[in-house]
Short mmCIF file of C-alpha atoms in Angstrom, two decimals:
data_model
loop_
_atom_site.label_atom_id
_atom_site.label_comp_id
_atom_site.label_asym_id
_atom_site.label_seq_id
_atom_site.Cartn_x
_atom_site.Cartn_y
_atom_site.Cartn_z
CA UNK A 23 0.00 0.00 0.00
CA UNK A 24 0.88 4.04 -0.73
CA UNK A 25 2.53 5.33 2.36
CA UNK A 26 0.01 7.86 4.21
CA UNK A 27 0.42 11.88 2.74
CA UNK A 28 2.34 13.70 4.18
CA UNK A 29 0.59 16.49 6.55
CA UNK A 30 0.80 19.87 5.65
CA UNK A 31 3.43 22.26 6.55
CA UNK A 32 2.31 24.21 9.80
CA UNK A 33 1.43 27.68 8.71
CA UNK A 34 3.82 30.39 9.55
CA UNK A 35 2.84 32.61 12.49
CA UNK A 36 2.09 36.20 10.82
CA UNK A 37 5.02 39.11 12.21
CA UNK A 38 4.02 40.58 15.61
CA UNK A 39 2.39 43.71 14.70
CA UNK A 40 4.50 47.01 15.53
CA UNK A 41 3.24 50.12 16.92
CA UNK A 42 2.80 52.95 14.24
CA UNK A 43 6.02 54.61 14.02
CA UNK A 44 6.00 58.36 15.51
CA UNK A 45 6.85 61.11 13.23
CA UNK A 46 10.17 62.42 14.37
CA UNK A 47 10.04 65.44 16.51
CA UNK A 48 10.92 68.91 14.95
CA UNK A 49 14.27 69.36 14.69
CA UNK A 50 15.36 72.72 16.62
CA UNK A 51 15.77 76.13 15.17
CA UNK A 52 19.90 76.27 13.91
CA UNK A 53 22.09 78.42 16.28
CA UNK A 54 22.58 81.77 14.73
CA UNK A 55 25.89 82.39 13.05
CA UNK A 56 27.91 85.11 14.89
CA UNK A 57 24.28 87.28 16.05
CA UNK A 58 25.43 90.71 16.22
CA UNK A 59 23.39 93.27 17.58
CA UNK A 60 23.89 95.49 13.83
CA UNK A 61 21.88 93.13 12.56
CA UNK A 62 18.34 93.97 14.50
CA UNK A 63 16.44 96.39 12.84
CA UNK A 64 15.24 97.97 15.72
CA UNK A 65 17.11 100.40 17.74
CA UNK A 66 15.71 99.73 20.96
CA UNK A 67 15.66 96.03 20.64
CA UNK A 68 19.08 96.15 19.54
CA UNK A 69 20.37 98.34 22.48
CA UNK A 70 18.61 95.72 24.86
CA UNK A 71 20.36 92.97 23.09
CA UNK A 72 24.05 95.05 22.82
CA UNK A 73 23.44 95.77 26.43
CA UNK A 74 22.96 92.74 27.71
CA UNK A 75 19.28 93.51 29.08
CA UNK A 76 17.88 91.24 26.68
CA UNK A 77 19.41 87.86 26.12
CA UNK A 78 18.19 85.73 23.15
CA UNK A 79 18.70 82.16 22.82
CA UNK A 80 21.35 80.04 20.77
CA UNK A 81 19.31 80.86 17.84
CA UNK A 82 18.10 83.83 18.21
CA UNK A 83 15.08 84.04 19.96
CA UNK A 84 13.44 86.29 22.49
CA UNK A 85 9.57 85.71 24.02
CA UNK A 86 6.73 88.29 24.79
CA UNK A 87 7.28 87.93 28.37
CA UNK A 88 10.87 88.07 28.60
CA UNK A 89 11.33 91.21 26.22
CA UNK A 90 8.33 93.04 28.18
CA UNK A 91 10.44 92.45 31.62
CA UNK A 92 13.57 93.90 29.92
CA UNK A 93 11.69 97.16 28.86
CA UNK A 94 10.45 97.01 32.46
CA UNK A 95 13.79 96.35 34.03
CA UNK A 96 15.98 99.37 32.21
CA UNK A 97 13.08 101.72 33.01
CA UNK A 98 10.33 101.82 30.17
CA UNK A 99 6.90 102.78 30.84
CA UNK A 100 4.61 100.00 30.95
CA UNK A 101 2.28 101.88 28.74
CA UNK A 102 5.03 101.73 26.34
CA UNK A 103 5.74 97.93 26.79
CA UNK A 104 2.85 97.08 26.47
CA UNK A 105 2.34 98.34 23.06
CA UNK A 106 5.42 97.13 21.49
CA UNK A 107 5.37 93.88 22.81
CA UNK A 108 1.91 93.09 21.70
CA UNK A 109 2.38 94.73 18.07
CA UNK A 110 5.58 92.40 17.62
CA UNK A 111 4.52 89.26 19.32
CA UNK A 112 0.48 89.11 19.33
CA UNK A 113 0.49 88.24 15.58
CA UNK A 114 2.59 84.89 16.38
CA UNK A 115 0.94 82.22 17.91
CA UNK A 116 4.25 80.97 19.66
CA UNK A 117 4.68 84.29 21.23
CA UNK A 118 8.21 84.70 20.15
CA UNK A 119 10.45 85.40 17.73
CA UNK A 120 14.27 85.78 16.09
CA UNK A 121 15.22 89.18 16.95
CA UNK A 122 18.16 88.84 14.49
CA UNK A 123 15.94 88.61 11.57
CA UNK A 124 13.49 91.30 12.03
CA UNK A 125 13.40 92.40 8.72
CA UNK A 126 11.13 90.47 6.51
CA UNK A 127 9.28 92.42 3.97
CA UNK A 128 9.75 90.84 0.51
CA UNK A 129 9.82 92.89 -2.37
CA UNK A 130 6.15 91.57 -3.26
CA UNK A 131 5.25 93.33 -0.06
CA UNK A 132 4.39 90.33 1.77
CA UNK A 133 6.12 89.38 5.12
CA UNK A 134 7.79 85.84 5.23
CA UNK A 135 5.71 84.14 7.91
CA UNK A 136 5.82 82.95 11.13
CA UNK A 137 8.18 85.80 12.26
CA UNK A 138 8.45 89.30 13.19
CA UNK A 139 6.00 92.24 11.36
CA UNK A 140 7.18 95.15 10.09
CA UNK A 141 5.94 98.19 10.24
CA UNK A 142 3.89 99.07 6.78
CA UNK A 143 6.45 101.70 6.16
CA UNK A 144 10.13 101.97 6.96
CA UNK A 145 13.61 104.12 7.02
CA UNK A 146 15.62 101.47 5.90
CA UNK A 147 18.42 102.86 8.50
CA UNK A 148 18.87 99.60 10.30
CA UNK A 149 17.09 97.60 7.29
CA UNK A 150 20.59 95.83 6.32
CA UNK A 151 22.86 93.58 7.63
CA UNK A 152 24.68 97.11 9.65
CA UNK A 153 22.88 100.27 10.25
CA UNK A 154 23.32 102.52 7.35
CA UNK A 155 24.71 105.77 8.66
CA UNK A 156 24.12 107.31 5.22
CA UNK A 157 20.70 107.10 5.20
CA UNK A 158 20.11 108.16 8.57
CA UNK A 159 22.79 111.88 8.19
CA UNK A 160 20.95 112.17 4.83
CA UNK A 161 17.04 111.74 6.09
CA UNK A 162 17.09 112.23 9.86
CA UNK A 163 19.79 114.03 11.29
CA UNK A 164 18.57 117.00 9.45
CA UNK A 165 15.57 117.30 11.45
CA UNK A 166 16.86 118.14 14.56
CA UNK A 167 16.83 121.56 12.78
CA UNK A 168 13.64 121.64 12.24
CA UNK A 169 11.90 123.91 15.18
CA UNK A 170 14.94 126.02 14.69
CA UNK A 171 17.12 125.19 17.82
CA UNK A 172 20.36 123.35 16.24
CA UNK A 173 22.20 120.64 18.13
CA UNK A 174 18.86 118.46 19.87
CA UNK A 175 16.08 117.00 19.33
CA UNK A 176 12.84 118.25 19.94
CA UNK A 177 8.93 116.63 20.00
CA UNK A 178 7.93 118.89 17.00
CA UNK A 179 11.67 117.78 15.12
CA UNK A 180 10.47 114.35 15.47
CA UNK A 181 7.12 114.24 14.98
CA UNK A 182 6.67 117.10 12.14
CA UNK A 183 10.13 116.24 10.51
CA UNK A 184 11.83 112.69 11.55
CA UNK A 185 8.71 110.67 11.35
CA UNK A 186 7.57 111.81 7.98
CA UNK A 187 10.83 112.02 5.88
CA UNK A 188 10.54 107.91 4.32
CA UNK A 189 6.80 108.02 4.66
CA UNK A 190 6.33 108.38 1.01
CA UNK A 191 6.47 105.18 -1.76
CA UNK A 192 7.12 106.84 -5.05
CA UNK A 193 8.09 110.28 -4.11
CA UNK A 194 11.75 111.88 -4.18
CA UNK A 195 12.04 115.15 -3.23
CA UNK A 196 15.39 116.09 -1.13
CA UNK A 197 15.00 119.74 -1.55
CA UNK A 198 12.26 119.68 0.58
CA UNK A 199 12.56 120.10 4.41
CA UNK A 200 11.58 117.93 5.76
CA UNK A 201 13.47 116.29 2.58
CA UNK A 202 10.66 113.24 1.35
CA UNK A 203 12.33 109.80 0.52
CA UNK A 204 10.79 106.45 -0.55
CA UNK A 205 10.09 103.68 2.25
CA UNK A 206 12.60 100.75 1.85
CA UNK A 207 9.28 98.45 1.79
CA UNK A 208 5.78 98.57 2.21
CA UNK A 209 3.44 96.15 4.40
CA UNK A 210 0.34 95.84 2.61
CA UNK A 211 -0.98 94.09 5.47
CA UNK A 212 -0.75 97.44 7.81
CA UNK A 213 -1.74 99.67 5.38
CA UNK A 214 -4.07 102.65 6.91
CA UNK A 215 -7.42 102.40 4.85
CA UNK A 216 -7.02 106.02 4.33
CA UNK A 217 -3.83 105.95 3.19
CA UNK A 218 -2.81 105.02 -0.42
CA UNK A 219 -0.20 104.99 -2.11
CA UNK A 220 0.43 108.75 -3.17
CA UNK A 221 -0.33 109.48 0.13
CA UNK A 222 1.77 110.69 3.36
CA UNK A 223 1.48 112.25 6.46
CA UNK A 224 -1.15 113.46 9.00
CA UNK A 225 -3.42 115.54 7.89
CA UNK A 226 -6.64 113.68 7.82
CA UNK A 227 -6.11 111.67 10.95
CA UNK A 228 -8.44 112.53 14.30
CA UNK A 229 -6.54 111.42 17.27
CA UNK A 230 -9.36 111.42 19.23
CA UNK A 231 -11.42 109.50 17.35
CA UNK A 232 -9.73 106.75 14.35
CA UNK A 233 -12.90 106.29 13.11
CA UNK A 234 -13.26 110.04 12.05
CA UNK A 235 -10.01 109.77 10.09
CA UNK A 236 -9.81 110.90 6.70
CA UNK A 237 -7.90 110.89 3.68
CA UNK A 238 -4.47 111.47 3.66
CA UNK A 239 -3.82 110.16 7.20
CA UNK A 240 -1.06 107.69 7.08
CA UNK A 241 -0.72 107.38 10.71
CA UNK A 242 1.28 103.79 11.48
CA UNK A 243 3.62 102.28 13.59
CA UNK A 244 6.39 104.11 11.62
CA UNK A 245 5.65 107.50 13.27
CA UNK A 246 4.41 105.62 16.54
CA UNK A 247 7.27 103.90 16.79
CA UNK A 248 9.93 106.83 16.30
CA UNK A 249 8.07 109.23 18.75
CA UNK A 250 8.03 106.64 21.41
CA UNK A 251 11.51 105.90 21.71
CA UNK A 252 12.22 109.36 21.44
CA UNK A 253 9.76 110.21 24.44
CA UNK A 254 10.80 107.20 26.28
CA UNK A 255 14.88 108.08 25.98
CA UNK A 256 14.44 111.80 25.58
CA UNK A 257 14.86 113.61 28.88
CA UNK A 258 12.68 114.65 30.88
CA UNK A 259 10.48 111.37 29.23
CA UNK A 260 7.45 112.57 27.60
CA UNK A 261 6.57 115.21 25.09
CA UNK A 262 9.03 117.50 26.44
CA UNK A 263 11.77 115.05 25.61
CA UNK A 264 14.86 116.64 24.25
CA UNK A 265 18.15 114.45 23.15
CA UNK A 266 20.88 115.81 21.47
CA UNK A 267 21.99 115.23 18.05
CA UNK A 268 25.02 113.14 19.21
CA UNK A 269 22.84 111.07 21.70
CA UNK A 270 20.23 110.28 18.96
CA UNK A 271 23.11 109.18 16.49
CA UNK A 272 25.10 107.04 18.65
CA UNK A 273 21.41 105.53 19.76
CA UNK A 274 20.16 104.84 16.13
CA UNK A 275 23.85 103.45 14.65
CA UNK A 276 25.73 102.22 17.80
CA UNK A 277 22.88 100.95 20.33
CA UNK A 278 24.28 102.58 23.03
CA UNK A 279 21.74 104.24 25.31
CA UNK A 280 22.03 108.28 26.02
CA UNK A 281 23.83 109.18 29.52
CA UNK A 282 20.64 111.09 30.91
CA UNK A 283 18.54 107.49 30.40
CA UNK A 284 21.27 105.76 32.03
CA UNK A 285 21.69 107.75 34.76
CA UNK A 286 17.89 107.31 35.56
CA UNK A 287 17.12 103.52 34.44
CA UNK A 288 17.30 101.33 37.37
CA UNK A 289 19.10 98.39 35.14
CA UNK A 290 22.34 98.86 37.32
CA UNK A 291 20.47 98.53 41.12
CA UNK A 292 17.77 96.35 40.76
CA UNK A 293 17.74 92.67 41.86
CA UNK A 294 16.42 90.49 39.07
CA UNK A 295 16.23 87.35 40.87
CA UNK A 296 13.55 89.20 44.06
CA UNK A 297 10.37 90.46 42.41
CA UNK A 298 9.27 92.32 45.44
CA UNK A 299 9.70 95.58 46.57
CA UNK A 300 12.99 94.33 48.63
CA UNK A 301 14.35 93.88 44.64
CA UNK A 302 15.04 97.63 44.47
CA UNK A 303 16.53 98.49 48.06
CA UNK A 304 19.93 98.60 46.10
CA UNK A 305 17.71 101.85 44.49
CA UNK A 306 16.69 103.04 47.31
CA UNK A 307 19.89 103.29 49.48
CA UNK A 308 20.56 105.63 46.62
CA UNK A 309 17.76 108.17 46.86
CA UNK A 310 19.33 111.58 48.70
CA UNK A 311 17.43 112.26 52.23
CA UNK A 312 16.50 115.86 51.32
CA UNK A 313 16.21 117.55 47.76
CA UNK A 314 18.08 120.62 46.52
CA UNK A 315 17.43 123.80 49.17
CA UNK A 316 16.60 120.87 52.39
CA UNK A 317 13.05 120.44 49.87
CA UNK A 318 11.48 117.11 50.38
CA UNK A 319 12.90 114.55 47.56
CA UNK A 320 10.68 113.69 44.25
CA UNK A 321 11.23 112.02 40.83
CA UNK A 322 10.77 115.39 39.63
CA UNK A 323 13.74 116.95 41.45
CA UNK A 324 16.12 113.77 42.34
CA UNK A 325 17.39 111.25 39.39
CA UNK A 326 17.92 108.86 42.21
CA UNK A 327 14.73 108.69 43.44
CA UNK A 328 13.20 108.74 39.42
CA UNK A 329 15.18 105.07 39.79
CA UNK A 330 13.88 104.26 42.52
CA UNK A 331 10.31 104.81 41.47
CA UNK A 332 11.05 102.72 37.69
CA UNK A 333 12.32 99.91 39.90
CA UNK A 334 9.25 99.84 41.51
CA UNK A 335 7.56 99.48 38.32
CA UNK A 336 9.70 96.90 36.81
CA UNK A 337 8.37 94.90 39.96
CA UNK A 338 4.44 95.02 39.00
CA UNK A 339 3.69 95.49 42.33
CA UNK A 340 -0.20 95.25 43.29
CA UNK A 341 -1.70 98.04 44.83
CA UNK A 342 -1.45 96.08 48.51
CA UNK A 343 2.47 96.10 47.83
CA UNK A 344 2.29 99.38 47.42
CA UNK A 345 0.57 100.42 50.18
CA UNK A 346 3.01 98.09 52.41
CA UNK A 347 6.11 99.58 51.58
#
């Protein structure tokens, strides 16, 4: 008889099934090569930065939070803060961004997302990869002639001369005073709806009421921007800032702050690391016991105690803490 068949071949068991693979995570942003502080196109940011009030990472990056403390800490307003950290950080959902690469306005007019915002118009002084001294003696410096008092800077040199001079797209006129140059870019995004693009200036808005503005009025973070660090390292602070023409320079194309905003910002007594009011006893030890003539010390009449008081500030101190000191 035929031997039995053989039996089958036992079936293979199938490959243990492996967990989906994990997609790998983001690789981190690449150190930035040599960051120099000519490279930020903004003159206060890049004074922080020089200064050492504002330390960005490996590769370049600074948060909300972090650049509204420095503002804070070398003796911004907070009004001030405020403002310029939400119009360069509210846009981006990450809340941060590299200050080394500030300037990114493509020549379509479109900004190169996720990243900083520019403002819709610009001077182009600290657009490149140094500030551009020739642009700056050529459109601003002139200005600080322009109420008639030579030498310093005055609110109606910036705002009626300083602010206006590259808020034009198209137009060339350097015979005028104040002399009117082209933007370096435009924002499309920010433009004002009442401004186009023959338009400059003013003259329509309302500043009581935006919604009243008319045509031209051109008013964008171009002129804010100016004015406020002029007001806010001018001396006194305010509208009746003055800074003179060698303070202004040196702060525009070298980042170094003016003596009279040194003198006063509490950067160099403060104590980072205790965010009460014991933080600025350094400050305080400081303050003079009587004012000039034996007259009771202010902010008004005592630099010292001016330092003491922005310390305070830089310490967002409830009203409580107040009241307990």
């Amino acid at each position: 008889p035929s031997p039995p068949p053989s039996p089958p071949p036992p079936l293979s068991s199938p490959p243990p099934l492996l967990p989906p693979s994990s997609p790998p995570p983001p690789s981190p942003p690449p150190d930035e090569p040599a960051p120099k502080w000519e490279r930020i196109t903004c003159p206060a940011m890049s004074a922080l930065v020089k200064n050492g009030d504002l330390v960005p990472s490996p590769a370049g990056l600074i948060t909300k939070q972090q650049t509204f403390d420095a503002l804070l800490r070398v003796g911004i307003s907070e009004k001030v803060a405020t403002e310029t950290t939400d119009a360069n950080f509210d846009h981006i959902d990450s809340l941060d961004l590299n200050v080394f690469r500030m300037n990114t306005v493509k020549r379509n007019g479109t900004p190169d997302p996720p990243g900083p915002s520019e403002h819709f118009r610009s001077t182009g002084i600290r657009d490149g990869r140094r500030p551009s001294s020739g642009r700056y003696n050529f459109g601003f410096e002139e200005c600080a002639d322009f109420d008639g008092i030579a030498g310093e800077f005055s609110s109606d040199d910036i705002l009626n001369c300083a602010t206006l001079v590259w808020d034009h797209e198209s137009t060339f006129d350097s015979n005028s005073f104040p002399k009117k140059l082209p933007t370096n870019d435009v924002l499309e995004s920010k433009r004002p709806p009442t401004c186009g693009a023959t338009d400059s200036g003013l003259s329509g808005c309302h500043p009581d009421d935006p919604s009243l503005d008319q045509t031209p009025c051109c008013d964008s973070q171009l002129h804010g921007a100016i004015n406020f660090m002029f007001q806010e390292f001018g001396t006194p602070t305010g509208e009746d800032a003055h800074m003179s023409t060698t303070d202004m320079k040196k702060l525009w194309l070298e980042a170094e702050y003016p003596p009279d905003f040194i003198a006063r910002s509490p950067r160099g007594c403060v104590d980072t690391a205790d965010p009460s009011a014991a933080g600025c006893q350094l400050c305080l030890d400081e303050v003079p016991t009587t004012g000039p003539g034996g007259l009771p010390v202010t902010a008004t009449t005592s630099t010292e105690a001016q330092r003491y008081c922005r310390c305070l500030a830089s310490k967002q101190l409830s009203a409580h803490e107040f009241d307990s000191i």
